[in-house]
Structure formats: C-alpha cells, structure tokens
PDB file of C-alpha atoms in Angstrom:
ATOM      1  CA  MET A1137     -49.672  44.053  34.585  1.00 53.00           C
ATOM      2  CA  ASN A1138     -48.969  47.717  34.999  1.00 44.00           C
ATOM      3  CA  GLU A1139     -50.758  50.498  34.521  1.00 39.00           C
ATOM      4  CA  HIS A1140     -49.173  53.486  32.453  1.00 36.00           C
ATOM      5  CA  PRO A1141     -50.398  56.710  33.244  1.00 32.00           C
ATOM      6  CA  GLY A1142     -47.555  58.765  31.518  1.00 34.00           C
ATOM      7  CA  GLY A1143     -49.978  59.115  28.661  1.00 35.00           C
ATOM      8  CA  ALA A1144     -53.500  59.844  27.640  1.00 34.00           C
ATOM      9  CA  THR A1145     -55.969  58.478  25.278  1.00 33.00           C
ATOM     10  CA  PRO A1146     -57.340  61.782  23.284  1.00 32.00           C
ATOM     11  CA  VAL A1147     -61.230  61.957  23.339  1.00 31.00           C
ATOM     12  CA  THR A1148     -61.856  61.104  19.590  1.00 34.00           C
ATOM     13  CA  ARG A1149     -65.004  61.811  17.835  1.00 32.00           C
ATOM     14  CA  GLY A1150     -68.031  60.138  19.463  1.00 35.00           C
ATOM     15  CA  GLU A1151     -66.410  58.658  22.351  1.00 37.00           C
ATOM     16  CA  ARG A1152     -67.729  59.597  25.606  1.00 37.00           C
ATOM     17  CA  PRO A1153     -65.436  62.103  27.606  1.00 32.00           C
ATOM     18  CA  GLU A1154     -66.184  60.451  30.795  1.00 34.00           C
ATOM     19  CA  ARG A1155     -65.166  57.083  29.409  1.00 36.00           C
ATOM     20  CA  ALA A1156     -61.958  57.852  27.557  1.00 35.00           C
ATOM     21  CA  GLY A1157     -59.643  55.212  28.735  1.00 37.00           C
ATOM     22  CA  HIS A1158     -55.944  55.731  29.217  1.00 42.00           C
ATOM     23  CA  GLY A1159     -53.150  53.774  30.466  1.00 55.00           C
ATOM     24  CA  GLY A1160     -53.549  50.040  31.073  1.00 61.00           C
ATOM     25  CA  LEU A1161     -56.741  48.257  31.369  1.00 58.00           C
ATOM     26  CA  ARG A1162     -58.668  51.758  31.284  1.00 63.00           C
ATOM     27  CA  ALA A1163     -57.841  51.728  27.685  1.00 67.00           C
ATOM     28  CA  LEU A1164     -60.674  48.797  27.374  1.00 68.00           C
ATOM     29  CA  ASP A1165     -63.226  51.238  27.995  1.00 64.00           C
ATOM     30  CA  ALA A1166     -62.318  53.651  25.181  1.00 65.00           C
ATOM     31  CA  ASP A1167     -64.438  53.328  22.071  1.00 68.00           C
ATOM     32  CA  ARG A1168     -61.014  53.383  19.812  1.00 74.00           C
ATOM     33  CA  PHE A1169     -58.080  51.410  20.822  1.00 73.00           C
ATOM     34  CA  ASP A1170     -54.906  53.553  21.125  1.00 72.00           C
ATOM     35  CA  ALA A1171     -52.021  51.384  21.834  1.00 70.00           C
ATOM     36  CA  ALA A1172     -49.592  53.878  22.711  1.00 67.00           C
ATOM     37  CA  ALA A1173     -51.979  54.977  25.228  1.00 69.00           C
ATOM     38  CA  ALA A1174     -52.492  51.744  26.602  1.00 70.00           C
ATOM     39  CA  VAL A1175     -48.864  51.664  27.539  1.00 71.00           C
ATOM     40  CA  GLY A1176     -48.320  55.126  28.900  1.00 69.00           C
ATOM     41  CA  GLY A1177     -47.699  56.968  25.703  1.00 72.00           C
ATOM     42  CA  TRP A1178     -44.457  57.374  24.214  1.00 73.00           C
ATOM     43  CA  ARG A1179     -42.830  58.807  27.543  1.00 74.00           C
ATOM     44  CA  GLY A1180     -44.281  55.888  29.665  1.00 73.00           C
ATOM     45  CA  ILE A1181     -42.792  53.665  26.805  1.00 77.00           C
ATOM     46  CA  LEU A1182     -39.393  55.243  27.290  1.00 79.00           C
ATOM     47  CA  GLU A1183     -39.500  55.216  31.086  1.00 77.00           C
ATOM     48  CA  SER A1184     -40.438  51.257  30.952  1.00 79.00           C
ATOM     49  CA  VAL A1185     -37.761  50.281  28.334  1.00 83.00           C
ATOM     50  CA  ALA A1186     -34.727  52.706  29.063  1.00 84.00           C
ATOM     51  CA  PRO A1187     -33.553  51.022  32.123  1.00 86.00           C
ATOM     52  CA  THR A1188     -33.615  47.429  30.720  1.00 87.00           C
ATOM     53  CA  LEU A1189     -32.182  48.549  27.325  1.00 88.00           C
ATOM     54  CA  VAL A1190     -29.072  50.436  29.359  1.00 90.00           C
ATOM     55  CA  PHE A1191     -28.411  47.245  31.096  1.00 89.00           C
ATOM     56  CA  VAL A1192     -28.464  44.731  28.153  1.00 88.00           C
ATOM     57  CA  CYS A1193     -26.289  47.479  26.065  1.00 90.00           C
ATOM     58  CA  VAL A1194     -23.576  47.851  28.809  1.00 90.00           C
ATOM     59  CA  LEU A1195     -23.194  43.891  29.452  1.00 87.00           C
ATOM     60  CA  ALA A1196     -23.265  43.509  25.347  1.00 84.00           C
ATOM     61  CA  VAL A1197     -20.124  45.887  25.200  1.00 85.00           C
ATOM     62  CA  ARG A1198     -18.692  44.371  28.357  1.00 85.00           C
ATOM     63  CA  PRO A1199     -20.119  41.360  29.946  1.00 83.00           C
ATOM     64  CA  ASP A1200     -18.143  41.419  32.979  1.00 83.00           C
ATOM     65  CA  ALA A1201     -19.255  44.954  33.833  1.00 85.00           C
ATOM     66  CA  LEU A1202     -22.301  43.909  36.167  1.00 88.00           C
ATOM     67  CA  VAL A1203     -21.784  46.726  38.330  1.00 89.00           C
ATOM     68  CA  PRO A1204     -21.855  49.550  35.781  1.00 90.00           C
ATOM     69  CA  ALA A1205     -24.931  48.053  34.028  1.00 88.00           C
ATOM     70  CA  LEU A1206     -26.816  48.233  37.192  1.00 90.00           C
ATOM     71  CA  ALA A1207     -25.707  51.656  37.866  1.00 91.00           C
ATOM     72  CA  GLY A1208     -26.717  52.986  34.493  1.00 89.00           C
ATOM     73  CA  SER A1209     -29.929  51.241  34.763  1.00 88.00           C
ATOM     74  CA  LEU A1210     -30.666  52.998  38.189  1.00 90.00           C
ATOM     75  CA  LEU A1211     -29.537  56.408  36.788  1.00 91.00           C
ATOM     76  CA  VAL A1212     -31.771  56.581  33.997  1.00 87.00           C
ATOM     77  CA  SER A1213     -34.806  55.627  36.455  1.00 84.00           C
ATOM     78  CA  ALA A1214     -33.432  58.369  38.751  1.00 87.00           C
ATOM     79  CA  ALA A1215     -33.435  60.728  35.530  1.00 87.00           C
ATOM     80  CA  ALA A1216     -37.151  59.642  34.771  1.00 81.00           C
ATOM     81  CA  LEU A1217     -38.273  60.389  38.258  1.00 82.00           C
ATOM     82  CA  LEU A1218     -36.665  63.717  38.803  1.00 85.00           C
ATOM     83  CA  ALA A1219     -38.063  64.682  35.167  1.00 81.00           C
ATOM     84  CA  ARG A1220     -41.670  63.850  36.667  1.00 78.00           C
ATOM     85  CA  LEU A1221     -40.851  65.583  39.895  1.00 79.00           C
ATOM     86  CA  LEU A1222     -39.777  68.974  38.037  1.00 81.00           C
ATOM     87  CA  GLY A1223     -42.751  68.983  35.451  1.00 75.00           C
ATOM     88  CA  ARG A1224     -45.273  68.172  38.555  1.00 75.00           C
ATOM     89  CA  GLN A1225     -46.352  65.156  36.657  1.00 71.00           C
ATOM     90  CA  PRO A1226     -47.884  62.159  38.182  1.00 67.00           C
ATOM     91  CA  LEU A1227     -45.189  59.697  39.616  1.00 64.00           C
ATOM     92  CA  THR A1228     -47.111  56.350  40.077  1.00 65.00           C
ATOM     93  CA  GLN A1229     -45.633  54.534  36.986  1.00 63.00           C
ATOM     94  CA  VAL A1230     -42.165  56.035  37.369  1.00 65.00           C
ATOM     95  CA  LEU A1231     -41.937  55.258  40.965  1.00 71.00           C
ATOM     96  CA  GLY A1232     -43.060  51.728  40.361  1.00 72.00           C
ATOM     97  CA  GLY A1233     -40.650  51.290  37.690  1.00 71.00           C
ATOM     98  CA  GLY A1234     -38.305  52.690  40.051  1.00 74.00           C
ATOM     99  CA  ALA A1235     -38.943  50.337  42.943  1.00 80.00           C
ATOM    100  CA  LEU A1236     -38.469  47.464  40.639  1.00 81.00           C
ATOM    101  CA  ALA A1237     -35.269  48.626  39.291  1.00 82.00           C
ATOM    102  CA  VAL A1238     -33.703  48.979  42.600  1.00 86.00           C
ATOM    103  CA  ILE A1239     -34.771  45.611  43.832  1.00 89.00           C
ATOM    104  CA  SER A1240     -33.604  43.833  40.646  1.00 88.00           C
ATOM    105  CA  ALA A1241     -30.087  45.910  40.698  1.00 88.00           C
ATOM    106  CA  LEU A1242     -29.852  44.842  44.574  1.00 89.00           C
ATOM    107  CA  TRP A1243     -30.820  41.274  43.770  1.00 90.00           C
ATOM    108  CA  ALA A1244     -28.234  40.927  41.180  1.00 90.00           C
ATOM    109  CA  TRP A1245     -25.404  42.858  42.855  1.00 91.00           C
ATOM    110  CA  ARG A1246     -26.057  40.796  46.122  1.00 89.00           C
ATOM    111  CA  SER A1247     -25.936  37.268  44.121  1.00 89.00           C
ATOM    112  CA  GLY A1248     -23.096  38.455  41.500  1.00 89.00           C
ATOM    113  CA  SER A1249     -25.020  37.409  38.751  1.00 89.00           C
ATOM    114  CA  ALA A1250     -26.675  39.522  35.810  1.00 90.00           C
ATOM    115  CA  THR A1251     -29.642  36.911  35.330  1.00 92.00           C
ATOM    116  CA  ASN A1252     -30.837  37.824  38.494  1.00 92.00           C
ATOM    117  CA  PHE A1253     -31.772  41.340  37.247  1.00 92.00           C
ATOM    118  CA  TYR A1254     -34.691  39.507  35.699  1.00 93.00           C
ATOM    119  CA  ALA A1255     -35.790  37.303  38.369  1.00 94.00           C
ATOM    120  CA  THR A1256     -38.002  40.071  39.867  1.00 93.00           C
ATOM    121  CA  GLY A1257     -40.001  40.241  36.712  1.00 93.00           C
ATOM    122  CA  LEU A1258     -40.141  36.681  36.674  1.00 96.00           C
ATOM    123  CA  VAL A1259     -41.736  36.389  40.081  1.00 96.00           C
ATOM    124  CA  ILE A1260     -44.208  39.123  39.178  1.00 94.00           C
ATOM    125  CA  ASN A1261     -45.415  37.211  36.030  1.00 96.00           C
ATOM    126  CA  ALA A1262     -45.537  34.107  38.092  1.00 97.00           C
ATOM    127  CA  VAL A1263     -47.768  36.482  40.614  1.00 97.00           C
ATOM    128  CA  TRP A1264     -49.987  37.513  37.874  1.00 96.00           C
ATOM    129  CA  LEU A1265     -50.508  33.946  36.144  1.00 97.00           C
ATOM    130  CA  ALA A1266     -51.536  32.672  39.599  1.00 97.00           C
ATOM    131  CA  VAL A1267     -54.115  35.540  40.406  1.00 97.00           C
ATOM    132  CA  THR A1268     -55.246  35.545  36.634  1.00 96.00           C
ATOM    133  CA  GLY A1269     -55.789  31.685  36.532  1.00 96.00           C
ATOM    134  CA  GLY A1270     -57.028  31.812  40.111  1.00 97.00           C
ATOM    135  CA  SER A1271     -59.969  34.198  39.205  1.00 96.00           C
ATOM    136  CA  LEU A1272     -61.062  31.959  36.485  1.00 96.00           C
ATOM    137  CA  LEU A1273     -61.036  28.974  38.745  1.00 96.00           C
ATOM    138  CA  LEU A1274     -63.071  31.032  41.258  1.00 95.00           C
ATOM    139  CA  ARG A1275     -65.393  32.423  38.469  1.00 92.00           C
ATOM    140  CA  ARG A1276     -64.520  35.992  38.939  1.00 93.00           C
ATOM    141  CA  PRO A1277     -62.481  37.049  36.117  1.00 94.00           C
ATOM    142  CA  LEU A1278     -59.906  39.470  37.111  1.00 94.00           C
ATOM    143  CA  VAL A1279     -60.836  41.690  33.919  1.00 91.00           C
ATOM    144  CA  GLY A1280     -64.399  41.981  35.116  1.00 89.00           C
ATOM    145  CA  LEU A1281     -63.301  42.821  38.665  1.00 90.00           C
ATOM    146  CA  LEU A1282     -60.867  45.503  37.451  1.00 87.00           C
ATOM    147  CA  LEU A1283     -63.357  46.915  34.958  1.00 84.00           C
ATOM    148  CA  ASP A1284     -66.131  47.355  37.586  1.00 82.00           C
ATOM    149  CA  ALA A1285     -63.455  48.949  40.134  1.00 82.00           C
ATOM    150  CA  TRP A1286     -62.687  51.384  37.423  1.00 78.00           C
ATOM    151  CA  HIS A1287     -66.159  52.399  36.646  1.00 73.00           C
ATOM    152  CA  ALA A1288     -66.636  52.520  40.586  1.00 75.00           C
ATOM    153  CA  ALA A1289     -63.713  54.975  40.729  1.00 72.00           C
ATOM    154  CA  SER A1290     -64.488  57.053  37.839  1.00 65.00           C
ATOM    155  CA  GLY A1291     -68.329  57.519  38.325  1.00 65.00           C
ATOM    156  CA  SER A1292     -69.151  56.011  34.936  1.00 59.00           C
ATOM    157  CA  GLY A1293     -72.090  53.384  34.447  1.00 55.00           C
ATOM    158  CA  ARG A1294     -71.025  49.552  34.742  1.00 55.00           C
ATOM    159  CA  GLY A1295     -70.793  47.673  31.429  1.00 52.00           C
ATOM    160  CA  GLU A1296     -73.130  45.181  30.457  1.00 55.00           C
ATOM    161  CA  GLN A1297     -73.645  42.438  33.445  1.00 66.00           C
ATOM    162  CA  SER A1298     -75.446  39.754  31.121  1.00 75.00           C
ATOM    163  CA  ALA A1299     -73.997  36.083  30.842  1.00 82.00           C
ATOM    164  CA  ALA A1300     -72.655  36.964  27.747  1.00 82.00           C
ATOM    165  CA  ALA A1301     -70.482  39.918  29.296  1.00 84.00           C
ATOM    166  CA  ALA A1302     -69.247  37.408  32.056  1.00 87.00           C
ATOM    167  CA  ARG A1303     -68.011  35.219  29.091  1.00 91.00           C
ATOM    168  CA  ARG A1304     -66.199  37.990  27.639  1.00 91.00           C
ATOM    169  CA  HIS A1305     -64.503  38.947  30.818  1.00 92.00           C
ATOM    170  CA  ALA A1306     -63.463  35.276  31.329  1.00 94.00           C
ATOM    171  CA  LEU A1307     -61.719  35.011  27.919  1.00 95.00           C
ATOM    172  CA  GLY A1308     -60.183  38.681  28.435  1.00 93.00           C
ATOM    173  CA  THR A1309     -58.883  37.264  31.667  1.00 95.00           C
ATOM    174  CA  ALA A1310     -57.541  34.124  29.933  1.00 97.00           C
ATOM    175  CA  ILE A1311     -55.722  36.376  27.316  1.00 96.00           C
ATOM    176  CA  LEU A1312     -54.198  38.229  29.834  1.00 95.00           C
ATOM    177  CA  ALA A1313     -53.108  34.854  31.702  1.00 97.00           C
ATOM    178  CA  ALA A1314     -51.758  33.477  28.368  1.00 97.00           C
ATOM    179  CA  MET A1315     -49.258  36.679  28.095  1.00 96.00           C
ATOM    180  CA  PHE A1316     -48.109  35.767  31.623  1.00 97.00           C
ATOM    181  CA  ALA A1317     -47.768  32.211  30.783  1.00 97.00           C
ATOM    182  CA  LEU A1318     -45.807  33.185  27.601  1.00 97.00           C
ATOM    183  CA  ARG A1319     -43.618  35.298  29.444  1.00 97.00           C
ATOM    184  CA  LEU A1320     -42.452  32.660  31.655  1.00 97.00           C
ATOM    185  CA  ALA A1321     -42.399  29.867  29.034  1.00 97.00           C
ATOM    186  CA  VAL A1322     -39.823  32.076  27.150  1.00 97.00           C
ATOM    187  CA  GLU A1323     -37.883  33.725  29.994  1.00 96.00           C
ATOM    188  CA  LEU A1324     -37.711  31.017  32.717  1.00 96.00           C
ATOM    189  CA  PRO A1325     -35.221  28.451  30.597  1.00 96.00           C
ATOM    190  CA  LEU A1326     -33.321  31.535  29.634  1.00 95.00           C
ATOM    191  CA  TYR A1327     -32.985  32.299  33.594  1.00 95.00           C
ATOM    192  CA  LEU A1328     -32.143  28.902  34.079  1.00 94.00           C
ATOM    193  CA  ALA A1329     -29.544  28.628  31.344  1.00 93.00           C
ATOM    194  CA  GLY A1330     -27.430  31.104  33.561  1.00 88.00           C
ATOM    195  CA  GLU A1331     -25.117  33.711  32.496  1.00 86.00           C
ATOM    196  CA  ALA A1332     -24.348  32.359  29.085  1.00 85.00           C
ATOM    197  CA  ALA A1333     -28.006  33.384  28.428  1.00 88.00           C
ATOM    198  CA  VAL A1334     -28.174  36.948  29.991  1.00 90.00           C
ATOM    199  CA  GLY A1335     -28.137  38.504  26.402  1.00 89.00           C
ATOM    200  CA  ALA A1336     -30.854  37.084  25.100  1.00 92.00           C
ATOM    201  CA  LEU A1337     -33.107  36.989  28.300  1.00 93.00           C
ATOM    202  CA  GLY A1338     -32.640  40.890  28.123  1.00 91.00           C
ATOM    203  CA  ILE A1339     -33.904  40.745  24.582  1.00 92.00           C
ATOM    204  CA  ALA A1340     -36.596  38.665  25.426  1.00 93.00           C
ATOM    205  CA  ARG A1341     -37.583  40.893  28.411  1.00 92.00           C
ATOM    206  CA  LEU A1342     -37.620  43.858  25.801  1.00 91.00           C
ATOM    207  CA  LEU A1343     -39.598  41.952  23.481  1.00 92.00           C
ATOM    208  CA  LEU A1344     -42.285  40.459  26.030  1.00 93.00           C
ATOM    209  CA  GLY A1345     -42.553  43.858  27.503  1.00 90.00           C
ATOM    210  CA  LEU A1346     -44.450  46.486  26.436  1.00 86.00           C
ATOM    211  CA  PRO A1347     -44.876  45.153  22.934  1.00 89.00           C
ATOM    212  CA  LEU A1348     -46.490  42.211  24.046  1.00 92.00           C
ATOM    213  CA  PHE A1349     -48.241  43.850  26.813  1.00 90.00           C
ATOM    214  CA  ALA A1350     -49.935  46.492  24.179  1.00 88.00           C
ATOM    215  CA  VAL A1351     -51.096  43.105  21.659  1.00 91.00           C
ATOM    216  CA  THR A1352     -52.607  41.742  24.553  1.00 92.00           C
ATOM    217  CA  VAL A1353     -54.633  44.633  25.868  1.00 90.00           C
ATOM    218  CA  TRP A1354     -55.643  45.330  22.147  1.00 90.00           C
ATOM    219  CA  PHE A1355     -57.038  41.633  21.883  1.00 92.00           C
ATOM    220  CA  VAL A1356     -58.609  42.225  25.258  1.00 91.00           C
ATOM    221  CA  TRP A1357     -60.375  45.200  24.249  1.00 88.00           C
ATOM    222  CA  LEU A1358     -61.805  43.529  20.988  1.00 90.00           C
ATOM    223  CA  VAL A1359     -63.241  40.404  23.634  1.00 90.00           C
ATOM    224  CA  VAL A1360     -64.449  43.063  26.027  1.00 87.00           C
ATOM    225  CA  GLY A1361     -65.249  46.032  24.076  1.00 77.00           C
ATOM    226  CA  PRO A1362     -68.957  45.085  22.563  1.00 72.00           C
ATOM    227  CA  ALA A1363     -70.327  44.824  26.156  1.00 65.00           C
ATOM    228  CA  LEU A1364     -68.851  47.911  27.405  1.00 66.00           C
ATOM    229  CA  ARG A1365     -69.698  50.010  24.377  1.00 60.00           C
ATOM    230  CA  ARG A1366     -73.367  48.695  24.723  1.00 55.00           C
ATOM    231  CA  ALA A1367     -73.518  50.413  28.273  1.00 51.00           C
ATOM    232  CA  PRO A1368     -75.762  53.426  28.813  1.00 50.00           C
ATOM    233  CA  ALA A1369     -73.719  56.618  29.245  1.00 49.00           C
ATOM    234  CA  PRO A1370     -74.575  58.290  32.782  1.00 50.00           C
ATOM    235  CA  ALA A1371     -77.358  60.651  32.563  1.00 49.00           C
ATOM    236  CA  PRO A1372     -75.834  64.457  32.669  1.00 52.00           C
ATOM    237  CA  GLN A1373     -75.923  65.820  35.881  1.00 51.00           C
ATOM    238  CA  GLY A1374     -78.198  68.805  36.399  1.00 46.00           C
TER     239      GLY A1374
END
C-alpha cells in the first residue's frame, strides 16, 4: 500500500486547505475524492505502471528475452528518477518504485525465471495482508492508526473518536485487507503456473495494481469519510 506523492489534490471549494489530502490514504482526508491524486497523479501513475508494462511488452514480443526485458524495466525507473532529480521534485515514490524494480529484476535474473519478477510484489501483498488482518485481530485497525499519524504529522484536528468511527476504521481496514487478498488469490496461482502464465501474470499485476488501489481507496473514503468530515477544523492561529 503505497503513498503516491507525485501529484496533489487541488483544494476545492469548501475544502479545508490544511486537510486537502494527496496521495494514498491522505486522500481519505479530503472533502472530495480525487482518484488520480490518490494514486499520485498522472505522473505517479506513469512511473508506477511503465516499468512493469515495458517488461510485459518485451516478453510478449520475445518470450526468451528476459535480460532485455529486465534492462528495459530498470531503464524506465532510472529515467523517472533522473527526471525528478532534474526537476527537484520529491523522490519518495520513484525511489520506492526503483528499489522494488531493482530487487524484482535481480530476483528474476538470478533465478532465470521471468515469473520471479513478480515475486517481490507477492511478498509485499502477503505482508500487508498480515498487517491489516493482524490490526483487526488486535482491534487497532490500520486505517485508524494511519489517519491518526497523518493528523498528528500535519497538525490538523483528529477525526471523530467514537465507537462508530472505530467501526468505520475497522471496515475500511477490512476493505484494504480484501484488496491484498484478491491480489494474492489471482496472482499466486499464475505465479505457481510458471513461465506459461508469465504474460497473464503481468496483465494481472497491471490491472490489480493502481486501478484496484484507486477503487479500494475510494471505497475506504466512502466508509471513513463521514467521521472525518464531522471533525471540527483547527482554530486559526492568531
């Protein structure tokens, strides 16, 4: 579950500027949901999708071209990093994506199996499923913890702290857990099928990546938003 700081949600009429969400779960704190901003804006979308898309396309043309496919994916990530460096823009998202691309490429290259390019993503989704599920079992829903941390870091008022809000946080966390479970349910059998399913696995990764994440965050926003929007805005500083 990544935050995507590549774009910012514009402050819309009636929205509190200090609570304008941008990127990932920060979008939950906005008065109006912006799907593009939730996944980092169009630039963030391109940076996240392009490395995998290049990998899939190269292997679709030449199924035996594992090394060129890995090299193309890494070059795209490097180009995104260089563009942000030259533009003096935040590097958080592109560095995370670049590190993931390097680890995935090394795993696939060392094993000689194209399917292992996607193994890192499977591990990450499994970890997040365990985290979200564990937070529900401990009755400390991850969505509530992240929103509290975001409010504390931004200096804005905390959301509603009632039992109803806690139930909303739990439901929002369950929705996130369902997203990770769905990814694993679709991608793991394709991964276990081996090289014969590498193209299908790549397509599944693209479809279950940012598009599913945007839809999931929207559902979470619908669930937890009412409690957040009932919270009073912080008093203006003298």
